[in-house]
XYZ file of C-alpha atoms in Angstrom:
340
model
C 25.759 78.305 171.202
C 28.965 78.904 173.168
C 28.529 79.493 176.914
C 30.407 82.662 177.908
C 31.649 85.642 175.920
C 32.832 84.165 172.624
C 34.402 87.419 171.368
C 37.640 88.112 173.262
C 40.720 90.305 172.984
C 44.016 88.463 173.105
C 47.081 89.701 174.959
C 48.429 91.215 171.721
C 45.282 93.326 171.230
C 43.804 91.212 168.461
C 40.217 90.006 168.623
C 39.240 86.344 168.317
C 35.826 84.742 167.928
C 34.989 81.181 168.979
C 32.255 79.690 166.842
C 30.204 76.500 167.172
C 30.320 74.065 164.284
C 28.635 70.712 163.634
C 31.091 68.657 165.679
C 33.849 71.154 166.487
C 34.664 74.621 167.798
C 36.204 77.064 165.327
C 38.269 80.165 166.023
C 39.029 83.118 163.797
C 41.179 86.152 164.597
C 42.153 89.573 163.369
C 45.464 89.698 161.487
C 46.331 92.762 163.567
C 44.550 95.011 166.074
C 41.558 96.620 164.301
C 42.875 95.086 161.066
C 41.418 92.623 158.556
C 40.393 89.174 159.720
C 41.790 85.791 158.760
C 40.054 84.492 155.663
C 39.017 81.180 157.183
C 38.514 79.877 160.713
C 40.691 77.154 162.204
C 39.506 74.180 164.247
C 40.174 74.290 167.989
C 41.984 71.349 169.527
C 42.709 69.166 166.506
C 40.477 66.545 164.919
C 38.574 65.456 168.048
C 34.817 65.311 167.365
C 32.712 67.231 169.881
C 29.139 67.373 171.105
C 27.320 70.722 170.808
C 27.582 73.283 173.602
C 31.168 74.369 174.251
C 32.190 76.967 176.837
C 34.917 79.613 176.881
C 36.519 81.715 179.603
C 39.479 84.080 179.648
C 42.122 84.829 182.235
C 43.800 88.103 183.113
C 46.794 86.805 181.136
C 44.675 86.955 177.979
C 44.661 83.193 177.460
C 41.366 81.567 176.484
C 40.285 78.291 178.086
C 37.668 76.129 176.388
C 35.698 73.076 177.479
C 33.342 70.775 175.623
C 31.816 67.310 175.682
C 33.152 64.649 173.328
C 31.673 61.236 172.501
C 33.562 58.361 174.155
C 31.852 54.965 173.967
C 28.296 54.551 172.613
C 25.842 56.436 174.805
C 28.532 58.127 176.874
C 30.548 61.349 176.761
C 33.478 62.957 178.529
C 34.681 66.511 178.951
C 37.770 67.935 177.253
C 39.742 71.155 177.759
C 41.925 73.290 175.496
C 43.955 76.464 175.998
C 44.458 79.129 173.336
C 47.444 81.307 174.180
C 47.361 83.867 171.399
C 45.362 84.796 168.285
C 47.065 83.387 165.215
C 48.519 80.444 167.125
C 46.786 77.088 167.043
C 44.976 76.240 170.288
C 46.328 73.255 172.205
C 44.887 69.806 171.510
C 41.885 68.799 173.570
C 42.856 67.131 176.868
C 40.339 64.673 178.378
C 39.278 65.684 181.902
C 36.645 63.010 182.456
C 33.074 63.008 183.713
C 31.666 64.449 186.969
C 29.999 61.082 187.676
C 32.963 59.032 186.414
C 30.980 57.910 183.391
C 27.719 58.507 181.604
C 26.336 60.810 178.957
C 26.279 64.595 178.992
C 24.839 66.030 182.192
C 24.583 69.671 181.119
C 26.486 72.435 179.352
C 29.885 73.263 180.880
C 31.048 76.693 182.025
C 34.649 77.900 182.264
C 36.432 80.446 184.463
C 40.149 81.200 184.831
C 41.503 82.274 188.208
C 43.995 85.055 188.880
C 46.917 82.648 188.486
C 45.735 81.488 185.056
C 44.321 78.120 186.144
C 41.252 76.835 184.317
C 38.074 75.825 186.191
C 35.444 73.703 184.439
C 31.995 73.614 186.048
C 29.166 71.314 184.972
C 25.916 69.933 186.320
C 26.163 66.360 187.655
C 23.604 63.548 187.542
C 22.371 64.525 191.016
C 21.339 67.937 189.730
C 24.078 69.788 191.581
C 27.294 71.345 190.309
C 30.691 69.651 189.964
C 34.077 71.224 189.333
C 37.447 70.142 188.048
C 40.304 72.640 187.988
C 43.979 72.887 187.143
C 46.313 72.569 190.124
C 48.846 75.081 191.392
C 51.787 72.934 190.295
C 50.278 71.781 187.015
C 47.930 69.020 185.959
C 44.345 68.629 187.094
C 42.844 67.985 190.498
C 40.051 65.483 190.998
C 36.369 66.204 190.462
C 34.777 68.163 193.320
C 31.070 68.002 194.122
C 29.906 71.489 195.097
C 26.412 70.182 195.963
C 23.255 72.038 194.948
C 20.039 70.652 193.488
C 17.720 70.878 190.473
C 20.158 72.999 188.434
C 18.762 74.065 185.052
C 20.253 75.632 181.933
C 23.728 77.089 181.519
C 25.894 77.941 184.500
C 27.509 81.388 184.674
C 31.160 81.155 185.791
C 33.513 84.104 186.184
C 36.508 85.458 188.052
C 36.183 88.492 190.315
C 38.681 91.345 190.397
C 40.251 89.509 193.359
C 41.245 86.676 191.031
C 38.887 84.294 192.870
C 36.404 82.185 190.928
C 32.615 82.245 191.301
C 29.749 80.380 189.676
C 26.002 80.973 189.510
C 23.287 78.410 188.767
C 19.585 78.626 188.059
C 17.165 76.385 189.968
C 13.352 76.406 190.026
C 12.383 79.612 191.822
C 15.880 80.788 192.592
C 19.606 81.212 191.969
C 22.501 79.437 193.681
C 25.954 80.975 194.108
C 29.384 79.582 194.990
C 32.670 81.450 195.416
C 36.228 80.776 196.472
C 37.284 82.060 199.880
C 40.971 81.944 198.944
C 43.380 81.226 196.116
C 43.071 77.667 194.837
C 40.401 76.741 197.390
C 37.224 74.802 196.690
C 34.354 77.229 195.978
C 31.778 77.238 198.755
C 28.083 77.876 198.480
C 26.906 81.233 199.769
C 23.410 82.515 200.389
C 21.354 82.306 197.213
C 18.215 84.198 196.325
C 14.594 83.194 195.765
C 13.522 84.765 192.489
C 11.448 83.597 189.491
C 14.269 83.198 186.965
C 14.208 81.884 183.400
C 16.791 79.145 182.799
C 19.365 79.930 180.143
C 19.478 83.675 180.829
C 22.366 83.983 183.317
C 25.387 86.170 182.552
C 27.829 87.382 185.222
C 30.315 90.249 185.255
C 32.951 91.473 187.728
C 31.725 94.983 188.551
C 33.966 96.145 191.428
C 36.725 94.948 193.737
C 34.048 93.640 196.120
C 31.277 92.422 193.854
C 30.243 90.446 190.837
C 26.850 91.155 189.281
C 24.582 88.496 187.811
C 22.196 89.514 185.048
C 19.156 87.314 184.453
C 15.655 87.467 183.022
C 12.770 86.771 185.375
C 9.596 84.953 184.386
C 7.764 88.230 183.699
C 10.361 89.141 181.065
C 12.314 91.760 183.024
C 16.103 91.893 182.960
C 17.326 91.922 186.549
C 20.668 92.424 188.288
C 21.735 90.696 191.497
C 24.810 91.007 193.687
C 25.097 88.385 196.429
C 24.288 89.916 199.787
C 21.819 92.357 198.229
C 18.329 92.083 196.774
C 17.818 91.629 193.016
C 16.743 94.784 191.199
C 14.808 95.159 187.973
C 16.892 97.023 185.431
C 14.908 97.062 182.193
C 12.475 94.918 180.215
C 14.438 92.194 178.454
C 15.008 92.972 174.767
C 14.842 89.311 173.759
C 14.756 85.727 175.036
C 18.427 84.775 175.527
C 21.158 85.890 177.921
C 22.611 89.363 177.642
C 26.249 90.001 176.844
C 27.906 92.386 179.310
C 31.158 94.330 179.506
C 32.552 97.188 181.590
C 34.161 100.157 179.899
C 34.794 103.856 180.292
C 32.359 106.163 178.515
C 33.134 109.879 178.748
C 35.125 109.320 181.918
C 32.512 107.176 183.670
C 32.756 103.493 184.595
C 29.816 102.004 182.702
C 28.314 98.591 182.129
C 27.244 97.943 178.539
C 24.663 95.258 177.774
C 23.709 93.768 174.405
C 21.022 91.276 173.432
C 19.270 90.125 170.275
C 15.923 91.861 170.495
C 12.483 90.525 169.679
C 12.639 92.529 166.409
C 15.776 90.605 165.443
C 18.187 93.534 165.699
C 20.864 93.892 168.396
C 19.790 96.089 171.310
C 22.340 97.969 173.435
C 21.994 99.621 176.832
C 24.511 101.313 179.135
C 24.398 102.612 182.702
C 26.878 103.586 185.461
C 28.319 100.351 186.850
C 26.456 99.059 189.934
C 24.063 102.019 189.771
C 21.020 100.239 188.384
C 18.789 102.908 189.907
C 20.101 105.325 187.257
C 18.096 103.352 184.709
C 18.946 101.989 181.275
C 17.351 102.168 177.838
C 17.668 99.890 174.834
C 18.817 101.277 171.486
C 18.630 98.914 168.517
C 21.385 98.652 165.942
C 22.208 96.791 162.758
C 20.117 94.559 160.487
C 17.512 92.030 161.622
C 19.145 88.706 162.498
C 17.848 85.120 162.425
C 16.243 83.740 165.573
C 19.343 81.707 166.478
C 21.694 84.720 166.414
C 23.736 85.546 169.506
C 25.799 88.591 170.397
C 29.046 88.987 172.346
C 30.837 92.078 173.662
C 34.508 92.787 174.296
C 36.883 95.741 174.550
C 39.317 96.396 171.711
C 42.988 97.361 172.001
C 41.955 100.946 172.849
C 39.476 99.885 175.538
C 36.494 100.702 173.333
C 33.401 98.505 173.040
C 33.286 96.086 170.132
C 30.343 93.770 169.427
C 29.960 90.693 167.255
C 26.839 88.806 166.223
C 26.715 85.269 164.879
C 23.823 83.498 163.204
C 24.734 79.786 163.112
C 21.904 79.014 160.665
C 23.480 81.272 158.025
C 27.091 81.400 159.235
C 26.959 85.202 159.073
C 29.378 86.942 161.432
C 28.951 90.715 161.860
C 31.074 93.205 163.803
C 30.737 96.799 164.989
C 32.825 99.158 167.150
C 32.142 102.266 169.165
C 32.731 105.492 167.254
C 34.882 108.320 168.581
C 31.756 110.267 169.498
C 29.879 111.061 172.713
C 27.759 108.281 174.161
C 27.556 104.762 172.787
C 27.534 105.571 169.063
C 28.469 102.584 166.901
C 29.932 102.175 163.450
C 27.939 100.422 160.735
C 27.925 96.630 161.160
C 30.144 94.834 158.677
C 30.462 91.180 157.761
C 33.795 89.548 158.535
């Protein structure tokens, strides 16, 4: 599984998917916007062997930043970073960025965000159970590892960049959620007030939803999908369709700013829901689409070159990659899913 939205639109309008492999990350792109796809995926970052659990993030410039663990010496691992500037071009070779504790084995899955100036930020749990960060510097290169503190962090982190261009990260802990955000460009993220809530690890997904706010989606221990904006109380949106994190994207539907969610449902199909952005009280309803998928399938959402919703599903156990787009019809009508 790749942490973050693994379906993205490049700066030339073409879509790219980032796919986990046995000991690598693969990428595959459209030959042209809304056109046919490349016949075969290419390997990200050269021949470097990786551990499972890569992460991807995208900047406003359209560039994708990836991070992953690689084996170093027996029993130890280190993190590496790559940048992918454009679909069709080879991503840069993996660059070692070290270990949050200087050395040791994997401490947790990384998360990636890209600030408004295009600098990559790699977040990861450290051996103390808190969160550490290493980010690219204003004048190039990488700064040192920063300990953001925290405790008892579980599951995947959710990192993102707000509309301000400032980076934020969310983490799940027993009985609650922690949150850090930058107070200024290039500054170390600081911890803000978290929230006590019964949250399931591995279900966090964050989205920039306005100039002032980011919204965190998570599943609570009763199985409800909830939304939380720091400074407010979490609200229950809808019963979760399935066990994993949702995918989320903002788009315009019939002139309204809407948030679209997608998740593999308990039936195995992909469930979609949409509601006016930041208006959870309006309610949301799941509508299932496409064929039943294996239990390991994940879904990712993006906007295509026309700003319309496009969704991809990947089942690693079968290697099947499916894609659908929104039709030119009222509401959230989708085309038939097709294998790519």
